[in-house]
XYZ file of N, CA and C in Angstrom:
714
model
N -85.028 -85.525 -57.936
C -83.895 -85.424 -57.012
C -83.512 -86.798 -56.493
N -84.520 -87.660 -56.238
C -84.215 -88.992 -55.728
C -83.403 -89.783 -56.751
N -83.746 -89.584 -58.050
C -83.035 -90.323 -59.109
C -81.582 -89.888 -59.147
N -81.328 -88.564 -59.028
C -79.949 -88.073 -59.063
C -79.156 -88.630 -57.894
N -79.760 -88.626 -56.704
C -79.068 -89.118 -55.521
C -78.737 -90.595 -55.658
N -79.725 -91.382 -56.131
C -79.513 -92.816 -56.250
C -78.492 -93.127 -57.338
N -78.537 -92.375 -58.444
C -77.582 -92.605 -59.533
C -76.167 -92.294 -59.066
N -76.015 -91.181 -58.345
C -74.691 -90.800 -57.851
C -74.176 -91.826 -56.861
N -75.052 -92.311 -55.962
C -74.652 -93.298 -54.971
C -74.292 -94.618 -55.650
N -75.036 -94.976 -56.718
C -74.754 -96.233 -57.423
C -73.387 -96.181 -58.078
N -72.999 -95.005 -58.611
C -71.690 -94.881 -59.239
C -70.569 -94.945 -58.192
N -70.802 -94.300 -57.028
C -69.737 -94.268 -56.008
C -69.685 -95.565 -55.221
N -70.827 -96.165 -55.010
C -70.880 -97.378 -54.208
C -70.846 -97.082 -52.704
N -69.864 -96.322 -52.339
C -69.724 -95.947 -50.915
C -69.127 -94.547 -50.848
N -69.849 -93.655 -50.246
C -69.383 -92.266 -50.154
C -70.092 -91.592 -48.996
N -69.519 -90.500 -48.590
C -70.140 -89.747 -47.498
C -71.333 -88.978 -48.021
N -72.215 -88.605 -47.137
C -73.395 -87.833 -47.512
C -72.986 -86.554 -48.208
N -71.915 -85.938 -47.699
C -71.479 -84.663 -48.287
C -71.030 -84.877 -49.729
N -70.242 -85.969 -49.980
C -69.785 -86.225 -51.355
C -70.964 -86.499 -52.294
N -71.897 -87.331 -51.829
C -73.064 -87.653 -52.669
C -73.859 -86.392 -52.970
N -74.052 -85.536 -51.954
C -74.836 -84.322 -52.156
C -74.148 -83.381 -53.120
N -72.801 -83.253 -53.001
C -72.083 -82.361 -53.908
C -72.170 -82.854 -55.349
N -72.017 -84.171 -55.539
C -72.061 -84.706 -56.900
C -73.461 -84.589 -57.500
N -74.489 -84.725 -56.651
C -75.865 -84.655 -57.162
C -76.393 -83.237 -57.184
N -75.623 -82.295 -56.613
C -76.064 -80.905 -56.582
C -77.218 -80.679 -55.633
N -77.165 -81.362 -54.504
C -78.253 -81.276 -53.518
C -77.656 -80.820 -52.173
N -78.463 -80.152 -51.405
C -78.028 -79.740 -50.052
C -77.748 -80.987 -49.218
N -76.621 -81.057 -48.531
C -76.288 -82.269 -47.769
C -77.376 -82.665 -46.781
N -78.023 -81.698 -46.128
C -79.064 -82.048 -45.168
C -80.268 -82.673 -45.873
N -80.591 -82.124 -47.049
C -81.708 -82.683 -47.821
C -81.356 -84.070 -48.342
N -80.081 -84.225 -48.750
C -79.643 -85.529 -49.255
C -79.719 -86.575 -48.168
N -79.299 -86.224 -46.946
C -79.340 -87.182 -45.841
C -80.770 -87.570 -45.528
N -81.686 -86.596 -45.537
C -83.080 -86.898 -45.221
C -83.701 -87.792 -46.290
N -83.406 -87.538 -47.598
C -84.022 -88.313 -48.671
C -83.481 -89.723 -48.695
N -82.175 -89.887 -48.542
C -81.597 -91.228 -48.570
C -82.075 -92.054 -47.382
N -82.233 -91.387 -46.209
C -82.747 -92.112 -45.047
C -84.169 -92.579 -45.300
N -84.954 -91.726 -45.987
C -86.342 -92.097 -46.278
C -86.421 -93.205 -47.317
N -85.455 -93.264 -48.271
C -85.498 -94.258 -49.336
C -85.030 -95.627 -48.862
N -84.213 -95.681 -47.888
C -83.680 -96.961 -47.445
C -84.096 -97.269 -46.014
N -83.896 -98.479 -45.593
C -84.155 -98.864 -44.207
C -85.614 -99.077 -43.933
N -85.944 -99.314 -42.657
C -87.312 -99.573 -42.250
C -88.157 -98.326 -42.409
N -89.373 -98.492 -42.874
C -90.298 -97.379 -43.065
C -90.107 -96.685 -44.387
N -89.069 -97.058 -45.176
C -88.849 -96.418 -46.463
C -89.290 -97.335 -47.613
N -88.603 -97.155 -48.767
C -88.943 -97.949 -49.946
C -88.230 -99.298 -49.941
N -87.399 -99.517 -48.963
C -86.725 -100.804 -48.848
C -85.592 -100.990 -49.821
N -85.006 -99.881 -50.337
C -83.886 -99.981 -51.261
C -82.653 -100.473 -50.513
N -81.796 -101.183 -51.211
C -80.593 -101.728 -50.555
C -79.526 -100.652 -50.332
N -79.772 -99.788 -49.418
C -78.769 -98.770 -49.075
C -78.817 -98.534 -47.560
N -77.689 -98.156 -47.047
C -77.561 -97.907 -45.601
C -76.921 -96.547 -45.402
N -77.641 -95.702 -44.747
C -77.121 -94.357 -44.450
C -76.455 -94.426 -43.079
N -75.161 -94.254 -43.046
C -74.423 -94.363 -41.782
C -73.565 -93.136 -41.498
N -72.927 -93.183 -40.339
C -72.062 -92.081 -39.899
C -70.778 -92.675 -39.361
N -69.655 -92.171 -39.779
C -68.361 -92.558 -39.240
C -67.739 -91.347 -38.542
N -66.913 -91.636 -37.535
C -66.330 -90.510 -36.775
C -65.008 -90.915 -36.168
N -64.278 -89.914 -35.678
C -63.065 -90.110 -34.873
C -63.509 -90.104 -33.408
N -63.551 -91.265 -32.771
C -64.104 -91.307 -31.403
C -63.423 -90.331 -30.433
N -62.098 -90.256 -30.493
C -61.386 -89.383 -29.544
C -61.724 -87.921 -29.794
N -61.807 -87.548 -31.090
C -62.151 -86.163 -31.403
C -63.569 -85.821 -31.001
N -64.499 -86.787 -31.187
C -65.882 -86.538 -30.802
C -65.995 -86.343 -29.296
N -65.256 -87.191 -28.545
C -65.311 -87.046 -27.085
C -64.807 -85.670 -26.650
N -63.734 -85.200 -27.298
C -63.215 -83.876 -26.948
C -64.226 -82.789 -27.269
N -64.914 -82.942 -28.410
C -65.913 -81.941 -28.787
C -67.080 -81.944 -27.823
N -67.493 -83.158 -27.413
C -68.604 -83.245 -26.461
C -68.241 -82.561 -25.147
N -66.979 -82.760 -24.730
C -66.545 -82.128 -23.474
C -66.626 -80.611 -23.564
N -66.248 -80.073 -24.747
C -66.287 -78.614 -24.902
C -67.708 -78.088 -25.017
N -68.597 -78.900 -25.638
C -69.964 -78.438 -25.841
C -70.849 -78.639 -24.623
N -70.443 -79.549 -23.744
C -71.294 -79.828 -22.580
C -71.362 -78.600 -21.682
N -72.539 -78.282 -21.139
C -72.651 -77.114 -20.240
C -71.851 -77.346 -18.963
N -71.222 -76.307 -18.429
C -70.419 -76.474 -17.197
C -71.292 -76.951 -16.045
N -70.684 -77.798 -15.246
C -71.420 -78.307 -14.081
C -71.671 -77.184 -13.086
N -72.853 -77.167 -12.596
C -73.230 -76.127 -11.631
C -72.703 -76.519 -10.254
N -71.819 -75.699 -9.762
C -71.259 -75.961 -8.440
C -72.161 -75.337 -7.379
N -72.628 -76.192 -6.539
C -73.493 -75.700 -5.473
C -72.649 -75.073 -4.362
N -73.067 -73.915 -3.953
C -72.354 -73.234 -2.864
C -72.524 -74.021 -1.571
N -71.455 -74.087 -0.783
C -71.585 -74.822 0.490
C -72.620 -74.147 1.378
N -73.298 -74.932 2.167
C -74.319 -74.337 3.046
C -73.674 -73.359 4.021
N -74.377 -72.307 4.361
C -73.800 -71.332 5.308
C -73.546 -71.980 6.658
N -72.494 -71.523 7.338
C -72.212 -72.106 8.664
C -73.341 -71.803 9.633
N -73.530 -72.674 10.590
C -74.604 -72.415 11.568
C -74.300 -71.164 12.377
N -75.311 -70.447 12.775
C -75.072 -69.224 13.559
C -74.404 -69.563 14.883
N -73.534 -68.660 15.358
C -72.875 -68.931 16.649
C -73.899 -68.964 17.770
N -73.610 -69.742 18.793
C -74.556 -69.788 19.923
C -74.676 -68.426 20.582
N -75.852 -68.146 21.018
C -76.097 -66.851 21.667
C -75.251 -66.733 22.925
N -74.566 -65.586 23.015
C -73.710 -65.367 24.187
C -74.569 -65.124 25.420
N -74.099 -65.679 26.495
C -74.822 -65.467 27.753
C -74.696 -64.007 28.167
N -75.738 -63.412 28.671
C -75.655 -62.004 29.084
C -74.619 -61.815 30.176
N -73.866 -60.717 30.035
C -72.831 -60.409 31.024
C -73.496 -59.885 32.289
N -73.183 -60.543 33.355
C -73.750 -60.133 34.632
C -72.702 -59.364 35.417
N -72.994 -58.113 35.670
C -72.080 -57.276 36.434
C -72.387 -57.421 37.923
N -71.339 -57.584 38.700
C -71.600 -57.708 40.141
C -72.224 -56.440 40.697
N -73.188 -56.629 41.525
C -73.858 -55.490 42.152
C -73.033 -55.049 43.355
N -72.558 -53.789 43.317
C -71.749 -53.347 44.457
C -72.559 -53.366 45.746
N -71.916 -53.831 46.754
C -72.572 -53.891 48.051
C -71.799 -53.040 49.044
N -72.520 -52.274 49.778
C -71.891 -51.443 50.796
C -71.905 -52.201 52.107
N -70.722 -52.420 52.623
C -70.594 -53.092 53.908
C -70.385 -52.044 54.987
N -71.336 -51.955 55.847
C -71.244 -50.955 56.910
C -70.128 -51.330 57.868
N -69.329 -50.344 58.306
C -68.275 -50.641 59.275
C -68.886 -51.091 60.589
N -68.128 -51.846 61.368
C -68.667 -52.299 62.654
C -68.981 -51.113 63.552
N -69.954 -51.259 64.399
C -70.325 -50.131 65.265
C -69.189 -49.750 66.200
N -69.149 -48.475 66.524
C -68.100 -47.981 67.411
C -68.341 -48.478 68.832
N -67.263 -48.779 69.534
C -67.440 -49.163 70.940
C -67.996 -47.991 71.733
N -68.892 -48.280 72.663
C -69.568 -47.207 73.386
C -68.904 -46.862 74.713
N -67.848 -47.588 75.085
C -67.175 -47.254 76.349
C -66.583 -45.860 76.261
N -66.724 -45.081 77.322
C -66.231 -43.703 77.318
C -65.073 -43.486 78.280
N -64.734 -44.497 79.076
C -63.616 -44.372 80.010
C -62.756 -45.625 79.921
N -61.440 -45.418 79.983
C -60.549 -46.555 79.898
C -59.135 -46.173 80.271
N -58.195 -47.014 79.843
C -56.786 -46.794 80.129
C -55.995 -46.792 78.823
N -54.716 -46.434 78.933
C -53.851 -46.407 77.754
C -53.834 -47.789 77.108
N -53.994 -47.817 75.777
C -54.035 -49.069 75.028
C -55.441 -49.500 74.672
N -56.459 -48.853 75.267
C -57.837 -49.228 74.992
C -58.458 -48.319 73.938
N -59.523 -48.852 73.308
C -60.265 -48.112 72.287
C -61.619 -47.715 72.869
N -61.899 -46.427 72.832
C -63.178 -45.895 73.294
C -63.910 -45.305 72.101
N -65.241 -45.105 72.238
C -65.964 -44.641 71.067
C -67.215 -43.864 71.354
N -67.658 -43.147 70.305
C -68.938 -42.445 70.288
C -69.849 -43.186 69.312
N -70.953 -42.555 68.923
C -71.865 -43.198 67.976
C -71.229 -43.380 66.601
N -70.335 -42.476 66.225
C -69.796 -42.498 64.862
C -68.287 -42.675 64.796
N -67.584 -42.505 65.919
C -66.125 -42.585 65.907
C -65.634 -43.470 67.042
N -64.481 -44.087 66.806
C -63.778 -44.745 67.903
C -62.348 -44.227 67.915
N -61.810 -44.037 69.123
C -60.466 -43.491 69.300
C -59.661 -44.498 70.112
N -58.545 -44.900 69.543
C -57.658 -45.854 70.213
C -56.437 -45.094 70.727
N -56.284 -45.042 72.037
C -55.104 -44.407 72.628
C -53.993 -45.458 72.648
N -53.103 -45.373 71.671
C -52.088 -46.405 71.486
C -50.955 -46.257 72.492
N -50.459 -45.019 72.676
C -49.261 -44.833 73.503
C -49.188 -43.393 73.995
N -48.643 -43.225 75.206
C -48.337 -41.903 75.752
C -46.863 -41.915 76.156
N -46.053 -41.077 75.495
C -44.618 -40.997 75.800
C -44.380 -39.766 76.676
N -44.085 -40.005 77.944
C -43.890 -38.912 78.905
C -42.705 -39.257 79.817
N -41.591 -38.534 79.681
C -41.376 -37.402 78.771
C -40.875 -37.873 77.406
N -40.939 -36.937 76.425
C -40.421 -37.192 75.081
C -39.474 -36.069 74.684
N -38.724 -35.550 75.696
C -37.842 -34.410 75.436
C -36.776 -34.742 74.394
N -36.211 -35.955 74.468
C -35.129 -36.300 73.554
C -35.616 -36.275 72.104
N -36.774 -36.894 71.835
C -37.307 -36.897 70.466
C -37.652 -35.481 70.012
N -38.177 -34.686 70.928
C -38.587 -33.326 70.586
C -37.380 -32.481 70.181
N -36.316 -32.539 70.970
C -35.124 -31.733 70.652
C -34.365 -32.313 69.461
N -34.397 -33.653 69.301
C -33.723 -34.260 68.146
C -34.373 -33.834 66.838
N -35.652 -33.464 66.894
C -36.354 -33.005 65.692
C -36.074 -31.539 65.398
N -35.227 -30.904 66.226
C -34.854 -29.514 65.976
C -35.649 -28.501 66.762
N -36.514 -28.961 67.684
C -37.307 -28.037 68.492
C -36.565 -27.720 69.800
N -36.977 -26.649 70.432
C -36.332 -26.215 71.676
C -37.371 -26.125 72.785
N -37.027 -26.667 73.928
C -37.885 -26.566 75.114
C -37.426 -25.377 75.958
N -38.378 -24.603 76.411
C -38.022 -23.520 77.329
C -37.769 -24.109 78.713
N -37.122 -23.343 79.540
C -36.797 -23.839 80.877
C -38.080 -24.141 81.644
N -38.128 -25.309 82.254
C -39.299 -25.711 83.024
C -40.373 -26.402 82.192
N -40.087 -26.701 80.915
C -41.051 -27.398 80.054
C -40.611 -28.835 79.805
N -41.583 -29.678 79.510
C -41.278 -31.021 79.028
C -42.248 -31.351 77.886
N -41.819 -32.253 77.027
C -42.637 -32.648 75.869
C -43.276 -34.009 76.123
N -44.504 -34.154 75.662
C -45.229 -35.429 75.736
C -45.777 -35.722 74.331
N -45.625 -36.969 73.890
C -46.149 -37.382 72.581
C -47.253 -38.411 72.815
N -48.415 -38.170 72.206
C -49.565 -39.071 72.321
C -49.866 -39.649 70.936
N -49.899 -40.983 70.872
C -50.189 -41.683 69.613
C -51.626 -42.207 69.662
N -52.463 -41.787 68.703
C -53.862 -42.224 68.651
C -54.217 -42.706 67.242
N -55.254 -43.542 67.185
C -55.828 -43.992 65.913
C -57.330 -43.736 65.950
N -57.848 -43.162 64.859
C -59.263 -42.793 64.778
C -59.927 -43.642 63.695
N -61.082 -44.243 64.011
C -61.870 -45.010 63.044
C -63.233 -44.353 62.878
N -63.611 -44.125 61.616
C -64.898 -43.492 61.316
C -65.943 -44.582 61.069
N -66.928 -44.684 61.954
C -68.002 -45.666 61.813
C -69.264 -45.053 61.216
N -69.218 -43.780 60.872
C -70.393 -43.118 60.320
C -70.468 -43.247 58.813
N -71.454 -42.576 58.239
C -71.670 -42.617 56.790
C -71.070 -41.414 56.083
N -70.539 -40.449 56.827
C -69.960 -39.249 56.230
C -68.512 -39.100 56.676
N -67.736 -38.405 55.844
C -66.323 -38.196 56.150
C -66.165 -37.261 57.346
N -65.278 -37.654 58.250
C -64.919 -36.790 59.378
C -63.861 -35.826 58.859
N -64.237 -34.571 58.667
C -63.423 -33.650 57.871
C -62.347 -32.912 58.656
N -62.419 -32.885 59.969
C -61.450 -32.102 60.742
C -60.262 -32.977 61.110
N -59.220 -32.346 61.656
C -58.076 -33.114 62.143
C -58.525 -34.042 63.267
N -58.171 -35.317 63.200
C -58.660 -36.265 64.204
C -58.254 -35.921 65.636
N -57.118 -35.226 65.820
C -56.689 -34.908 67.193
C -57.064 -33.484 67.603
N -57.989 -32.896 66.870
C -58.385 -31.519 67.198
C -58.970 -31.423 68.607
N -59.667 -32.472 69.027
C -60.351 -32.427 70.320
C -59.572 -33.164 71.410
N -58.298 -33.466 71.151
C -57.486 -34.209 72.112
C -56.807 -33.233 73.075
N -56.952 -33.469 74.374
C -56.337 -32.610 75.393
C -55.766 -33.491 76.500
N -54.886 -32.890 77.311
C -54.327 -33.561 78.483
C -54.869 -32.892 79.747
N -55.049 -33.692 80.782
C -55.525 -33.190 82.079
C -54.420 -33.427 83.113
N -54.084 -32.387 83.874
C -53.044 -32.508 84.900
C -53.681 -32.685 86.276
N -52.821 -32.989 87.254
C -53.327 -33.254 88.600
C -53.930 -32.026 89.263
N -53.566 -30.840 88.787
C -54.152 -29.635 89.364
C -55.333 -29.121 88.544
N -55.836 -29.965 87.586
C -57.041 -29.610 86.845
C -56.811 -28.806 85.584
N -55.554 -28.565 85.212
C -55.309 -27.810 83.984
C -55.665 -28.663 82.756
N -56.206 -27.998 81.742
C -56.504 -28.645 80.454
C -55.492 -28.120 79.444
N -54.630 -29.005 78.952
C -53.534 -28.608 78.068
C -53.883 -29.007 76.633
N -53.922 -28.011 75.760
C -54.167 -28.289 74.342
C -52.892 -28.686 73.616
N -53.040 -29.174 72.423
C -51.897 -29.690 71.673
C -51.016 -28.559 71.166
N -49.743 -28.891 70.909
C -48.790 -27.955 70.333
C -48.866 -28.013 68.812
N -48.408 -26.954 68.176
C -48.357 -26.936 66.712
C -47.121 -27.635 66.163
N -46.198 -28.026 67.040
C -44.957 -28.655 66.591
C -45.245 -30.047 66.019
N -44.437 -30.434 65.028
C -44.535 -31.768 64.422
C -43.139 -32.355 64.287
N -43.083 -33.678 64.093
C -41.810 -34.375 63.923
C -41.944 -35.386 62.795
N -40.904 -35.465 61.965
C -40.929 -36.444 60.880
C -40.911 -37.876 61.411
N -40.238 -38.083 62.537
C -40.142 -39.437 63.080
C -41.457 -39.908 63.689
N -42.333 -38.977 64.024
C -43.645 -39.299 64.579
C -44.684 -38.488 63.799
N -45.152 -38.999 62.641
C -46.035 -38.216 61.759
C -47.306 -37.759 62.469
N -47.711 -36.545 62.147
C -48.928 -35.982 62.730
C -50.159 -36.516 62.006
N -51.336 -36.263 62.567
C -52.593 -36.633 61.925
C -52.810 -35.777 60.677
N -53.532 -36.335 59.733
C -53.967 -35.574 58.560
C -55.476 -35.374 58.643
N -55.943 -34.329 57.988
C -57.374 -34.013 58.041
C -58.168 -34.986 57.178
N -59.333 -35.375 57.671
C -60.246 -36.203 56.892
C -60.104 -37.683 57.174
N -61.211 -38.292 57.637
C -61.267 -39.738 57.834
C -62.530 -40.229 57.129
N -62.360 -41.017 56.063
C -63.499 -41.489 55.269
C -64.289 -42.548 56.042
N -65.553 -42.780 55.674
C -66.342 -43.825 56.335
C -65.646 -45.186 56.254
N -65.534 -45.856 57.387
C -64.886 -47.154 57.440
C -63.376 -47.107 57.509
N -62.779 -45.923 57.465
C -61.323 -45.787 57.441
C -60.772 -45.597 58.853
N -59.550 -46.101 59.061
C -58.819 -45.892 60.309
C -57.508 -45.189 59.986
N -57.238 -44.079 60.663
C -55.993 -43.341 60.451
C -55.317 -43.129 61.799
N -54.009 -43.052 61.757
C -53.242 -42.834 62.978
C -52.370 -41.601 62.866
N -51.926 -41.116 64.015
C -51.055 -39.953 64.022
C -50.552 -39.672 65.430
N -49.636 -38.716 65.501
C -49.015 -38.359 66.781
C -49.289 -36.894 67.079
N -49.514 -36.616 68.347
C -49.796 -35.255 68.802
C -48.789 -34.886 69.890
N -48.237 -33.670 69.794
C -47.223 -33.201 70.744
C -47.866 -32.217 71.719
N -47.572 -32.407 72.995
C -48.040 -31.500 74.044
C -46.821 -30.993 74.819
N -46.901 -29.756 75.291
C -45.854 -29.155 76.121
C -46.457 -28.832 77.486
N -45.896 -29.446 78.528
C -46.408 -29.282 79.892
C -45.316 -28.707 80.794
N -45.735 -28.046 81.868
C -44.738 -27.663 82.879
C -44.109 -28.918 83.479
N -42.840 -28.854 83.773
C -42.136 -30.033 84.290
C -42.756 -30.594 85.566
N -43.161 -29.770 86.508
C -43.675 -30.357 87.753
C -45.093 -30.915 87.634
N -45.832 -30.565 86.564
C -47.228 -31.010 86.449
C -47.277 -32.514 86.208
N -48.205 -33.168 86.908
C -48.361 -34.613 86.714
C -49.563 -34.871 85.812
N -49.327 -35.683 84.788
C -50.390 -36.027 83.844
C -51.299 -37.072 84.479
N -52.607 -36.780 84.500
C -53.558 -37.718 85.112
C -54.535 -38.327 84.104
N -54.731 -37.678 82.942
C -55.712 -38.211 81.989
C -55.480 -37.631 80.600
N -55.932 -38.392 79.605
C -56.026 -37.928 78.215
C -57.509 -37.914 77.872
N -57.958 -36.820 77.259
C -59.385 -36.701 76.965
C -59.585 -36.275 75.515
N -60.599 -36.878 74.917
C -61.013 -36.496 73.553
C -62.455 -36.036 73.664
N -62.687 -34.740 73.403
C -63.999 -34.148 73.668
C -64.411 -33.308 72.466
N -65.405 -33.800 71.706
C -65.907 -33.082 70.531
C -66.950 -32.076 70.994
N -66.540 -30.819 71.105
C -67.466 -29.786 71.572
C -68.629 -29.592 70.611
N -68.413 -29.927 69.324
C -69.476 -29.726 68.335
C -70.546 -30.807 68.423
N -70.274 -31.892 69.147
C -71.238 -32.991 69.266
C -71.329 -33.413 70.728
N -71.918 -32.572 71.574
C -71.932 -32.867 73.010
C -72.741 -34.108 73.364
N -73.666 -34.528 72.481
C -74.488 -35.696 72.802
C -73.655 -36.977 72.878
N -72.541 -36.999 72.148
C -71.714 -38.199 72.151
C -70.871 -38.315 73.422
N -70.679 -37.224 74.128
C -69.906 -37.274 75.361
C -68.416 -37.319 75.107
N -67.635 -37.160 76.187
C -66.177 -37.149 76.095
C -65.627 -38.551 76.322
N -64.447 -38.790 75.742
C -63.719 -40.044 75.951
C -62.566 -39.739 76.903
N -62.370 -40.610 77.881
C -61.463 -40.293 78.987
C -60.578 -41.503 79.280
N -59.246 -41.297 79.179
C -58.289 -42.349 79.520
C -57.502 -41.918 80.776
N -57.535 -42.710 81.774
C -56.814 -42.383 83.002
C -55.338 -42.757 82.872
N -54.484 -41.903 83.419
C -53.047 -42.159 83.447
C -52.663 -42.449 84.900
N -52.226 -43.651 85.206
C -51.902 -43.976 86.604
C -50.684 -43.190 87.089
N -50.635 -42.962 88.367
C -49.500 -42.245 88.956
C -48.247 -43.103 88.842
N -47.088 -42.480 88.619
C -45.841 -43.249 88.500
C -45.473 -43.896 89.824
């Protein structure tokens, strides 16, 4: 085989490995290996050079296609968000209402009180016949109307459930105790039932007295709680 390869190469002078192998009837890979062994360093020292020629641009393109794709490293995960501070809910605080004034006697315009309630006698309108009749009510002969304006403050821990003026009465000079009338007026709103702890509500109460009777006092007396005592406002003589 070596003789055939060398004879073919001698005739061609210069040829590719493939041409030499085809002419000698040898496998190109075997031809390349034998010619490399016969020539050059480590071989028989024959005057032959086994070389390779190429199209540089085409080889570069082939290398680019054959090269394994570059491994793209995934970006590092973002740092975890900072731990949120725990939500602190305000603790509800109950503010106790100020203690009720303990004075039990006074005059119009003053605030008197029991252990759990205070009553402010704001105004006494005597007479109030014009307002009473203007509201559509009728006075019988010998009667007059009186309007009392009060404000009630609940200093206790429980709701005062009754009408605030339920215990309000008038005292006359001859000792009569006059209870309130059922009449109401839009211009002077009446009390509503129920006073919550710490709440202050106001209202107007209508009384009907004999014309000659002189009003001497306004009293608020809770019969259901006698330990607290009565509240008494003196009305000076005209």
